[in-house]
Every structure is written in C-alpha cells, then in structure tokens.
Amino acid sequence: MPDATDTDGVTVGQVSARLGVTVRALHHWDEIGLARPSLRTAAGYRLYTAGDLERLHRIVVYREIGLGLDRIRDVLDDSAADVPGALRAQRAQVAERIDRLQRLGAGLDRMIDAHERGLLLTAEQQAEIFGPRWDPDWPAQARRRYGDTAQWRQYAERSASRGPEEWQAVADAMTGFERALGEAMDAGVAPGSPEADQLVERHREVFASYFPLTRQMQVCLARMYEADPGFAAHYDGIRPGLAAWFRRIVDACARAHGIDPDTAAWE
C-alpha cells in the first residue's frame, strides 16, 4: 500500500460520515478484501482514494437493494457477471418481501379492528349469520364492558382470523347446541345426570370459539344467562324456563368437579 500525505485521501471516519456506513462495516469490508483503502499515511492511517470511494458508493447502493456481499463482489469484480440478471433476481425477491409486508399490514389492520370492534362483519352479514334477533350493537356493548379483559383480547385474536364462513360455522355450532339443550329439557334430563353433564361439556367446547371457558367461568356465565333480560329472553325463547334449567345443569356439573357455584368467580 503506497504512502501518502493526509491530503491525498479520505480517512475511515470521514468515509463513514460521508456515505452513512459504520466504521465497523468499513473495517469488515477491508478485512474481506471487498473494499480496501489504497493509501496509508506515514503514521500508518489508511486513506481512501477517489477510486476507492466510487467502489464504496457502488457497494452501498447494492447493499441498499439487498444484495449480499459475495454477490456484490461478483458484480464489481467479475467482468462476465450478468449484472442485469442479478438485479432482476433481486427485484423479484424485493417484490416477494413487499407482498409479504402488505399481507402483514393487512393482518395488523384486521387485528386492530378486531380489538376495537369485535366482529369484523357488516350489520347485514351479522343479521344473516346470527339471525334477525341479533343486535349489531351487541359487540360494541361487549367492547365497552369487557374491552380491558384477557377474554376480550382472546376473542379479538380469534375474530381477526375469521370471515363470514368461519362465523357461520361458529353460529351453526351454537345453534345446534341450543337445539340439543331444548330437546334435553323437553325429555326431562335431570341436572347431574351423564346426559346433562355432556351438554355442559359441549357448551364449553362450543363457547371456546370465543375464548377458553373454565368451569368457574361457565357457572358465572350460566347465571348471567338467567339474570340478564336479553340472554334470558333468548334462551326462554327457545324453551320457556330454559335459561334457569341450563343454570341448574351447569351448577350440578360444577359441584361434581368440586366447585361451589355460590362462590364461583370469573377467572
């Protein structure tokens, strides 16, 4: 490496500031022979010439578009290198990343909406899926009441990944359960019986489409179904007295699992 005066070249620090490249990167490129300073001062400091800076500038450009250091070396040093081909291949990879990031952005938008709105369905879609008695304001009411809970966050995460078809499957499963509930009440199924306990377990499985439901939480939910005028009207509309009967079979199943319904708490 030829010697030079301090005015014959540019120092590593100056190059770093001029090109926006870290000193560490410049040292690394020097070590691997990708971009070495051509001059050295009498004091031993390395200096970059105008030609060195041109090479560094090209390296920075190729790095910004995503080429790896080995590929950059080929482009700069191999006279037979297919530079347009390398750039086209890199352009294809960039396009794939852009598409992936756009899909990620769309997913984030849905997740944000789900946390803020609950159901990502129009009022018309909700009525079609959940029936004419469905109130489109219910998700907003639930958000105001439960928006700070872990269960709302779990519900929102499930909701973000669902469209009308997935929600239709959830609604069909719940409708099937409620039909079986009414038929069991008509048949005189007794609380605490195997048939009643199976229905209680089925309710937990179906309800898990919204968020996981522990037995204690199920007790609290069944009592709300009986006490809340809206829920009570829904279940009693399927069968008169169904809300109270459902609460009784849930309580009986809870006792069989060592839970006192009178002290059950939302977890």
PDB file of C-alpha atoms in Angstrom:
ATOM      1  CA  MET A   1       0.000   0.000   0.000  1.00  0.00           C
ATOM      2  CA  PRO A   2       1.654   3.304  -1.080  1.00  0.00           C
ATOM      3  CA  ASP A   3       2.280   6.103   1.404  1.00  0.00           C
ATOM      4  CA  ALA A   4       0.539   9.437   1.078  1.00  0.00           C
ATOM      5  CA  THR A   5       0.127  12.782   2.743  1.00  0.00           C
ATOM      6  CA  ASP A   6      -3.049  13.426   4.734  1.00  0.00           C
ATOM      7  CA  THR A   7      -4.475  15.422   1.800  1.00  0.00           C
ATOM      8  CA  ASP A   8      -4.168  12.582  -0.705  1.00  0.00           C
ATOM      9  CA  GLY A   9      -7.132  10.567   0.605  1.00  0.00           C
ATOM     10  CA  VAL A  10     -10.057  10.323   2.981  1.00  0.00           C
ATOM     11  CA  THR A  11      -9.955   8.719   6.413  1.00  0.00           C
ATOM     12  CA  VAL A  12     -12.208   5.898   7.575  1.00  0.00           C
ATOM     13  CA  GLY A  13     -14.123   8.272   9.835  1.00  0.00           C
ATOM     14  CA  GLN A  14     -14.677  10.737   7.003  1.00  0.00           C
ATOM     15  CA  VAL A  15     -15.902   7.987   4.691  1.00  0.00           C
ATOM     16  CA  SER A  16     -18.241   6.730   7.400  1.00  0.00           C
ATOM     17  CA  ALA A  17     -19.799  10.171   7.791  1.00  0.00           C
ATOM     18  CA  ARG A  18     -19.952  10.829   4.042  1.00  0.00           C
ATOM     19  CA  LEU A  19     -21.557   7.523   2.995  1.00  0.00           C
ATOM     20  CA  GLY A  20     -23.563   6.738   6.137  1.00  0.00           C
ATOM     21  CA  VAL A  21     -21.664   3.492   6.687  1.00  0.00           C
ATOM     22  CA  THR A  22     -20.369   2.416  10.095  1.00  0.00           C
ATOM     23  CA  VAL A  23     -16.649   2.316  10.721  1.00  0.00           C
ATOM     24  CA  ARG A  24     -17.089  -1.297  11.743  1.00  0.00           C
ATOM     25  CA  ALA A  25     -18.581  -2.133   8.326  1.00  0.00           C
ATOM     26  CA  LEU A  26     -15.721  -0.390   6.530  1.00  0.00           C
ATOM     27  CA  HIS A  27     -13.182  -2.345   8.564  1.00  0.00           C
ATOM     28  CA  HIS A  28     -15.036  -5.575   7.763  1.00  0.00           C
ATOM     29  CA  TRP A  29     -15.094  -4.840   4.044  1.00  0.00           C
ATOM     30  CA  ASP A  30     -11.375  -4.097   4.258  1.00  0.00           C
ATOM     31  CA  GLU A  31     -10.687  -7.397   6.074  1.00  0.00           C
ATOM     32  CA  ILE A  32     -12.538  -9.499   3.498  1.00  0.00           C
ATOM     33  CA  GLY A  33     -10.980  -7.654   0.581  1.00  0.00           C
ATOM     34  CA  LEU A  34     -14.209  -6.159  -0.711  1.00  0.00           C
ATOM     35  CA  ALA A  35     -13.168  -2.519  -0.365  1.00  0.00           C
ATOM     36  CA  ARG A  36      -9.641  -1.752   0.813  1.00  0.00           C
ATOM     37  CA  PRO A  37      -8.183   1.757   1.186  1.00  0.00           C
ATOM     38  CA  SER A  38      -5.422   2.233  -1.358  1.00  0.00           C
ATOM     39  CA  LEU A  39      -3.224   4.636   0.626  1.00  0.00           C
ATOM     40  CA  ARG A  40      -1.594   4.804   4.028  1.00  0.00           C
ATOM     41  CA  THR A  41      -0.140   7.856   5.772  1.00  0.00           C
ATOM     42  CA  ALA A  42       3.337   7.947   7.253  1.00  0.00           C
ATOM     43  CA  ALA A  43       1.679   7.487  10.637  1.00  0.00           C
ATOM     44  CA  GLY A  44       0.008   4.292   9.435  1.00  0.00           C
ATOM     45  CA  TYR A  45      -3.549   5.608   8.945  1.00  0.00           C
ATOM     46  CA  ARG A  46      -5.447   4.184   5.996  1.00  0.00           C
ATOM     47  CA  LEU A  47      -6.894   6.531   3.417  1.00  0.00           C
ATOM     48  CA  TYR A  48      -9.444   6.019   0.672  1.00  0.00           C
ATOM     49  CA  THR A  49      -8.833   7.483  -2.778  1.00  0.00           C
ATOM     50  CA  ALA A  50     -11.469   8.823  -5.156  1.00  0.00           C
ATOM     51  CA  GLY A  51     -11.493   5.425  -6.863  1.00  0.00           C
ATOM     52  CA  ASP A  52     -11.961   3.699  -3.527  1.00  0.00           C
ATOM     53  CA  LEU A  53     -14.890   5.996  -2.757  1.00  0.00           C
ATOM     54  CA  GLU A  54     -16.522   5.178  -6.091  1.00  0.00           C
ATOM     55  CA  ARG A  55     -16.284   1.474  -5.296  1.00  0.00           C
ATOM     56  CA  LEU A  56     -17.661   2.064  -1.804  1.00  0.00           C
ATOM     57  CA  HIS A  57     -20.538   4.059  -3.215  1.00  0.00           C
ATOM     58  CA  ARG A  58     -21.460   1.176  -5.513  1.00  0.00           C
ATOM     59  CA  ILE A  59     -21.228  -1.254  -2.609  1.00  0.00           C
ATOM     60  CA  VAL A  60     -23.603   0.907  -0.559  1.00  0.00           C
ATOM     61  CA  VAL A  61     -26.075   1.084  -3.456  1.00  0.00           C
ATOM     62  CA  TYR A  62     -26.048  -2.678  -3.969  1.00  0.00           C
ATOM     63  CA  ARG A  63     -26.342  -3.275  -0.229  1.00  0.00           C
ATOM     64  CA  GLU A  64     -29.380  -0.980  -0.051  1.00  0.00           C
ATOM     65  CA  ILE A  65     -31.178  -3.044  -2.680  1.00  0.00           C
ATOM     66  CA  GLY A  66     -30.429  -6.198  -0.718  1.00  0.00           C
ATOM     67  CA  LEU A  67     -27.510  -7.896  -2.470  1.00  0.00           C
ATOM     68  CA  GLY A  68     -25.213  -9.938  -0.240  1.00  0.00           C
ATOM     69  CA  LEU A  69     -21.521  -9.125   0.000  1.00  0.00           C
ATOM     70  CA  ASP A  70     -20.436 -12.137  -2.037  1.00  0.00           C
ATOM     71  CA  ARG A  71     -22.874 -11.249  -4.802  1.00  0.00           C
ATOM     72  CA  ILE A  72     -21.664  -7.627  -4.719  1.00  0.00           C
ATOM     73  CA  ARG A  73     -18.087  -8.830  -5.125  1.00  0.00           C
ATOM     74  CA  ASP A  74     -19.116 -10.812  -8.209  1.00  0.00           C
ATOM     75  CA  VAL A  75     -20.920  -7.821  -9.707  1.00  0.00           C
ATOM     76  CA  LEU A  76     -17.940  -5.497  -9.114  1.00  0.00           C
ATOM     77  CA  ASP A  77     -15.053  -7.808  -9.953  1.00  0.00           C
ATOM     78  CA  ASP A  78     -16.327 -10.387 -12.451  1.00  0.00           C
ATOM     79  CA  SER A  79     -16.315  -8.882 -15.925  1.00  0.00           C
ATOM     80  CA  ALA A  80     -18.558 -11.736 -17.104  1.00  0.00           C
ATOM     81  CA  ALA A  81     -21.134 -11.197 -14.346  1.00  0.00           C
ATOM     82  CA  ASP A  82     -24.728 -10.833 -15.504  1.00  0.00           C
ATOM     83  CA  VAL A  83     -25.469  -7.612 -13.634  1.00  0.00           C
ATOM     84  CA  PRO A  84     -28.972  -7.091 -15.097  1.00  0.00           C
ATOM     85  CA  GLY A  85     -29.800 -10.712 -14.276  1.00  0.00           C
ATOM     86  CA  ALA A  86     -28.605 -10.269 -10.707  1.00  0.00           C
ATOM     87  CA  LEU A  87     -30.665  -7.112 -10.353  1.00  0.00           C
ATOM     88  CA  ARG A  88     -33.766  -8.771 -11.807  1.00  0.00           C
ATOM     89  CA  ALA A  89     -33.403 -11.651  -9.339  1.00  0.00           C
ATOM     90  CA  GLN A  90     -33.050  -9.164  -6.521  1.00  0.00           C
ATOM     91  CA  ARG A  91     -36.087  -7.250  -7.807  1.00  0.00           C
ATOM     92  CA  ALA A  92     -38.137 -10.457  -7.653  1.00  0.00           C
ATOM     93  CA  GLN A  93     -37.068 -11.027  -4.049  1.00  0.00           C
ATOM     94  CA  VAL A  94     -37.949  -7.437  -3.166  1.00  0.00           C
ATOM     95  CA  ALA A  95     -41.385  -7.882  -4.757  1.00  0.00           C
ATOM     96  CA  GLU A  96     -41.941 -11.002  -2.643  1.00  0.00           C
ATOM     97  CA  ARG A  97     -40.982  -9.111   0.513  1.00  0.00           C
ATOM     98  CA  ILE A  98     -43.270  -6.232  -0.412  1.00  0.00           C
ATOM     99  CA  ASP A  99     -46.153  -8.651  -0.915  1.00  0.00           C
ATOM    100  CA  ARG A 100     -45.388 -10.337   2.402  1.00  0.00           C
ATOM    101  CA  LEU A 101     -45.242  -6.981   4.201  1.00  0.00           C
ATOM    102  CA  GLN A 102     -48.502  -5.860   2.603  1.00  0.00           C
ATOM    103  CA  ARG A 103     -50.192  -9.038   3.816  1.00  0.00           C
ATOM    104  CA  LEU A 104     -48.674  -8.475   7.254  1.00  0.00           C
ATOM    105  CA  GLY A 105     -50.003  -4.909   7.230  1.00  0.00           C
ATOM    106  CA  ALA A 106     -53.469  -6.108   6.272  1.00  0.00           C
ATOM    107  CA  GLY A 107     -53.344  -8.652   9.084  1.00  0.00           C
ATOM    108  CA  LEU A 108     -52.342  -5.965  11.562  1.00  0.00           C
ATOM    109  CA  ASP A 109     -55.216  -3.764  10.388  1.00  0.00           C
ATOM    110  CA  ARG A 110     -57.659  -6.638  10.969  1.00  0.00           C
ATOM    111  CA  MET A 111     -56.199  -7.308  14.416  1.00  0.00           C
ATOM    112  CA  ILE A 112     -56.539  -3.635  15.369  1.00  0.00           C
ATOM    113  CA  ASP A 113     -60.123  -3.543  14.090  1.00  0.00           C
ATOM    114  CA  ALA A 114     -60.952  -6.762  15.927  1.00  0.00           C
ATOM    115  CA  HIS A 115     -59.664  -5.367  19.230  1.00  0.00           C
ATOM    116  CA  GLU A 116     -61.688  -2.195  18.707  1.00  0.00           C
ATOM    117  CA  ARG A 117     -64.868  -3.639  17.162  1.00  0.00           C
ATOM    118  CA  GLY A 118     -65.008  -7.332  17.997  1.00  0.00           C
ATOM    119  CA  LEU A 119     -66.867  -8.650  14.957  1.00  0.00           C
ATOM    120  CA  LEU A 120     -65.396  -7.744  11.566  1.00  0.00           C
ATOM    121  CA  LEU A 121     -68.747  -8.184   9.844  1.00  0.00           C
ATOM    122  CA  THR A 122     -71.233  -5.725   8.408  1.00  0.00           C
ATOM    123  CA  ALA A 123     -74.626  -5.348  10.094  1.00  0.00           C
ATOM    124  CA  GLU A 124     -76.165  -7.224   7.169  1.00  0.00           C
ATOM    125  CA  GLN A 125     -73.700 -10.111   7.497  1.00  0.00           C
ATOM    126  CA  GLN A 126     -74.333 -10.303  11.243  1.00  0.00           C
ATOM    127  CA  ALA A 127     -78.100 -10.490  10.743  1.00  0.00           C
ATOM    128  CA  GLU A 128     -77.702 -13.169   8.071  1.00  0.00           C
ATOM    129  CA  ILE A 129     -75.385 -15.294  10.205  1.00  0.00           C
ATOM    130  CA  PHE A 130     -76.776 -14.815  13.711  1.00  0.00           C
ATOM    131  CA  GLY A 131     -80.452 -14.332  12.868  1.00  0.00           C
ATOM    132  CA  PRO A 132     -82.950 -11.438  12.834  1.00  0.00           C
ATOM    133  CA  ARG A 133     -82.981 -11.123  16.633  1.00  0.00           C
ATOM    134  CA  TRP A 134     -79.276 -10.283  16.628  1.00  0.00           C
ATOM    135  CA  ASP A 135     -78.497  -6.692  17.640  1.00  0.00           C
ATOM    136  CA  PRO A 136     -75.460  -5.289  15.726  1.00  0.00           C
ATOM    137  CA  ASP A 137     -74.747  -3.058  18.732  1.00  0.00           C
ATOM    138  CA  TRP A 138     -74.025  -6.048  20.982  1.00  0.00           C
ATOM    139  CA  PRO A 139     -70.322  -6.305  20.004  1.00  0.00           C
ATOM    140  CA  ALA A 140     -69.845  -2.596  20.825  1.00  0.00           C
ATOM    141  CA  GLN A 141     -71.574  -3.104  24.170  1.00  0.00           C
ATOM    142  CA  ALA A 142     -69.327  -6.078  24.885  1.00  0.00           C
ATOM    143  CA  ARG A 143     -66.277  -3.993  23.979  1.00  0.00           C
ATOM    144  CA  ARG A 144     -67.278  -1.268  26.428  1.00  0.00           C
ATOM    145  CA  ARG A 145     -67.933  -3.825  29.158  1.00  0.00           C
ATOM    146  CA  TYR A 146     -65.108  -6.319  28.635  1.00  0.00           C
ATOM    147  CA  GLY A 147     -62.567  -4.491  26.471  1.00  0.00           C
ATOM    148  CA  ASP A 148     -59.883  -4.460  29.170  1.00  0.00           C
ATOM    149  CA  THR A 149     -60.103  -8.177  29.947  1.00  0.00           C
ATOM    150  CA  ALA A 150     -57.924 -11.056  28.814  1.00  0.00           C
ATOM    151  CA  GLN A 151     -61.027 -12.757  27.418  1.00  0.00           C
ATOM    152  CA  TRP A 152     -61.751  -9.833  25.077  1.00  0.00           C
ATOM    153  CA  ARG A 153     -58.175  -9.984  23.786  1.00  0.00           C
ATOM    154  CA  GLN A 154     -58.526 -13.715  23.144  1.00  0.00           C
ATOM    155  CA  TYR A 155     -61.854 -13.144  21.419  1.00  0.00           C
ATOM    156  CA  ALA A 156     -60.380 -10.372  19.257  1.00  0.00           C
ATOM    157  CA  GLU A 157     -57.476 -12.577  18.173  1.00  0.00           C
ATOM    158  CA  ARG A 158     -59.922 -15.268  17.049  1.00  0.00           C
ATOM    159  CA  SER A 159     -62.188 -12.732  15.386  1.00  0.00           C
ATOM    160  CA  ALA A 160     -59.343 -11.224  13.362  1.00  0.00           C
ATOM    161  CA  SER A 161     -58.805 -14.517  11.537  1.00  0.00           C
ATOM    162  CA  ARG A 162     -62.491 -15.142  10.758  1.00  0.00           C
ATOM    163  CA  GLY A 163     -64.662 -14.194   7.839  1.00  0.00           C
ATOM    164  CA  PRO A 164     -68.375 -14.800   7.255  1.00  0.00           C
ATOM    165  CA  GLU A 165     -67.910 -18.534   6.559  1.00  0.00           C
ATOM    166  CA  GLU A 166     -65.978 -19.127   9.778  1.00  0.00           C
ATOM    167  CA  TRP A 167     -68.504 -17.176  11.820  1.00  0.00           C
ATOM    168  CA  GLN A 168     -71.308 -19.118  10.164  1.00  0.00           C
ATOM    169  CA  ALA A 169     -69.694 -22.340  11.391  1.00  0.00           C
ATOM    170  CA  VAL A 170     -69.486 -20.886  14.920  1.00  0.00           C
ATOM    171  CA  ALA A 171     -73.133 -19.801  14.786  1.00  0.00           C
ATOM    172  CA  ASP A 172     -74.222 -23.206  13.458  1.00  0.00           C
ATOM    173  CA  ALA A 173     -72.392 -24.981  16.280  1.00  0.00           C
ATOM    174  CA  MET A 174     -74.057 -22.772  18.891  1.00  0.00           C
ATOM    175  CA  THR A 175     -77.484 -23.211  17.273  1.00  0.00           C
ATOM    176  CA  GLY A 176     -77.015 -26.972  17.292  1.00  0.00           C
ATOM    177  CA  PHE A 177     -76.069 -26.893  20.957  1.00  0.00           C
ATOM    178  CA  GLU A 178     -79.072 -24.753  21.897  1.00  0.00           C
ATOM    179  CA  ARG A 179     -81.383 -27.084  19.975  1.00  0.00           C
ATOM    180  CA  ALA A 180     -79.958 -30.068  21.863  1.00  0.00           C
ATOM    181  CA  LEU A 181     -80.356 -28.137  25.113  1.00  0.00           C
ATOM    182  CA  GLY A 182     -84.043 -27.534  24.481  1.00  0.00           C
ATOM    183  CA  GLU A 183     -84.618 -31.153  23.446  1.00  0.00           C
ATOM    184  CA  ALA A 184     -82.903 -32.413  26.610  1.00  0.00           C
ATOM    185  CA  MET A 185     -85.093 -30.202  28.777  1.00  0.00           C
ATOM    186  CA  ASP A 186     -88.186 -31.486  26.965  1.00  0.00           C
ATOM    187  CA  ALA A 187     -87.006 -35.055  27.564  1.00  0.00           C
ATOM    188  CA  GLY A 188     -86.716 -34.461  31.309  1.00  0.00           C
ATOM    189  CA  VAL A 189     -82.936 -34.847  31.516  1.00  0.00           C
ATOM    190  CA  ALA A 190     -82.005 -34.331  35.157  1.00  0.00           C
ATOM    191  CA  PRO A 191     -79.242 -31.991  36.346  1.00  0.00           C
ATOM    192  CA  GLY A 192     -76.214 -34.026  37.366  1.00  0.00           C
ATOM    193  CA  SER A 193     -77.026 -36.904  35.002  1.00  0.00           C
ATOM    194  CA  PRO A 194     -74.465 -38.061  32.420  1.00  0.00           C
ATOM    195  CA  GLU A 195     -76.628 -36.617  29.638  1.00  0.00           C
ATOM    196  CA  ALA A 196     -76.774 -33.213  31.357  1.00  0.00           C
ATOM    197  CA  ASP A 197     -73.040 -33.229  32.071  1.00  0.00           C
ATOM    198  CA  GLN A 198     -72.343 -33.988  28.404  1.00  0.00           C
ATOM    199  CA  LEU A 199     -74.344 -30.919  27.433  1.00  0.00           C
ATOM    200  CA  VAL A 200     -72.373 -28.802  29.905  1.00  0.00           C
ATOM    201  CA  GLU A 201     -69.113 -30.040  28.370  1.00  0.00           C
ATOM    202  CA  ARG A 202     -70.462 -29.414  24.898  1.00  0.00           C
ATOM    203  CA  HIS A 203     -71.281 -25.836  25.864  1.00  0.00           C
ATOM    204  CA  ARG A 204     -67.689 -25.247  26.982  1.00  0.00           C
ATOM    205  CA  GLU A 205     -66.379 -26.703  23.718  1.00  0.00           C
ATOM    206  CA  VAL A 206     -68.686 -24.596  21.556  1.00  0.00           C
ATOM    207  CA  PHE A 207     -68.074 -21.457  23.600  1.00  0.00           C
ATOM    208  CA  ALA A 208     -64.304 -21.911  23.209  1.00  0.00           C
ATOM    209  CA  SER A 209     -64.765 -20.455  19.728  1.00  0.00           C
ATOM    210  CA  TYR A 210     -64.931 -17.108  21.541  1.00  0.00           C
ATOM    211  CA  PHE A 211     -62.383 -17.710  24.314  1.00  0.00           C
ATOM    212  CA  PRO A 212     -61.448 -20.571  26.690  1.00  0.00           C
ATOM    213  CA  LEU A 213     -64.074 -21.089  29.362  1.00  0.00           C
ATOM    214  CA  THR A 214     -63.163 -22.603  32.735  1.00  0.00           C
ATOM    215  CA  ARG A 215     -65.810 -24.366  34.831  1.00  0.00           C
ATOM    216  CA  GLN A 216     -65.956 -21.480  37.290  1.00  0.00           C
ATOM    217  CA  MET A 217     -66.389 -19.010  34.443  1.00  0.00           C
ATOM    218  CA  GLN A 218     -69.096 -21.230  32.989  1.00  0.00           C
ATOM    219  CA  VAL A 219     -71.014 -21.045  36.285  1.00  0.00           C
ATOM    220  CA  CYS A 220     -70.823 -17.244  36.170  1.00  0.00           C
ATOM    221  CA  LEU A 221     -71.899 -17.219  32.537  1.00  0.00           C
ATOM    222  CA  ALA A 222     -74.887 -19.508  33.145  1.00  0.00           C
ATOM    223  CA  ARG A 223     -76.054 -17.284  35.977  1.00  0.00           C
ATOM    224  CA  MET A 224     -75.763 -14.242  33.741  1.00  0.00           C
ATOM    225  CA  TYR A 225     -77.845 -16.052  31.087  1.00  0.00           C
ATOM    226  CA  GLU A 226     -80.590 -16.438  33.686  1.00  0.00           C
ATOM    227  CA  ALA A 227     -80.321 -12.968  35.236  1.00  0.00           C
ATOM    228  CA  ASP A 228     -79.726 -10.787  32.180  1.00  0.00           C
ATOM    229  CA  PRO A 229     -83.042  -9.872  30.488  1.00  0.00           C
ATOM    230  CA  GLY A 230     -81.579 -10.115  26.998  1.00  0.00           C
ATOM    231  CA  PHE A 231     -79.940 -13.517  27.447  1.00  0.00           C
ATOM    232  CA  ALA A 232     -82.894 -14.864  29.422  1.00  0.00           C
ATOM    233  CA  ALA A 233     -85.264 -13.823  26.642  1.00  0.00           C
ATOM    234  CA  HIS A 234     -83.080 -15.568  24.088  1.00  0.00           C
ATOM    235  CA  TYR A 235     -82.943 -18.896  25.925  1.00  0.00           C
ATOM    236  CA  ASP A 236     -86.528 -18.762  27.127  1.00  0.00           C
ATOM    237  CA  GLY A 237     -87.495 -18.059  23.538  1.00  0.00           C
ATOM    238  CA  ILE A 238     -86.080 -21.478  22.642  1.00  0.00           C
ATOM    239  CA  ARG A 239     -87.963 -23.134  25.526  1.00  0.00           C
ATOM    240  CA  PRO A 240     -89.749 -21.421  28.410  1.00  0.00           C
ATOM    241  CA  GLY A 241     -87.572 -21.767  31.508  1.00  0.00           C
ATOM    242  CA  LEU A 242     -84.512 -22.910  29.524  1.00  0.00           C
ATOM    243  CA  ALA A 243     -82.191 -20.236  30.987  1.00  0.00           C
ATOM    244  CA  ALA A 244     -82.921 -21.394  34.555  1.00  0.00           C
ATOM    245  CA  TRP A 245     -82.641 -25.067  33.611  1.00  0.00           C
ATOM    246  CA  PHE A 246     -79.288 -24.500  31.912  1.00  0.00           C
ATOM    247  CA  ARG A 247     -78.014 -22.751  35.033  1.00  0.00           C
ATOM    248  CA  ARG A 248     -79.074 -25.753  37.136  1.00  0.00           C
ATOM    249  CA  ILE A 249     -77.273 -28.329  34.979  1.00  0.00           C
ATOM    250  CA  VAL A 250     -74.118 -26.166  34.968  1.00  0.00           C
ATOM    251  CA  ASP A 251     -74.260 -25.829  38.761  1.00  0.00           C
ATOM    252  CA  ALA A 252     -74.706 -29.589  39.189  1.00  0.00           C
ATOM    253  CA  CYS A 253     -71.764 -30.359  36.924  1.00  0.00           C
ATOM    254  CA  ALA A 254     -69.619 -27.812  38.760  1.00  0.00           C
ATOM    255  CA  ARG A 255     -70.397 -29.447  42.106  1.00  0.00           C
ATOM    256  CA  ALA A 256     -69.363 -32.813  40.680  1.00  0.00           C
ATOM    257  CA  HIS A 257     -65.973 -31.244  39.935  1.00  0.00           C
ATOM    258  CA  GLY A 258     -65.566 -29.810  43.439  1.00  0.00           C
ATOM    259  CA  ILE A 259     -66.727 -26.265  42.638  1.00  0.00           C
ATOM    260  CA  ASP A 260     -69.220 -24.445  44.848  1.00  0.00           C
ATOM    261  CA  PRO A 261     -71.440 -22.486  42.409  1.00  0.00           C
ATOM    262  CA  ASP A 262     -72.229 -19.936  45.118  1.00  0.00           C
ATOM    263  CA  THR A 263     -68.553 -18.917  45.351  1.00  0.00           C
ATOM    264  CA  ALA A 264     -67.533 -19.395  41.710  1.00  0.00           C
ATOM    265  CA  ALA A 265     -65.616 -16.419  40.305  1.00  0.00           C
ATOM    266  CA  TRP A 266     -64.692 -15.211  36.854  1.00  0.00           C
ATOM    267  CA  GLU A 267     -61.062 -16.093  36.198  1.00  0.00           C
TER     268      GLU A 267
END
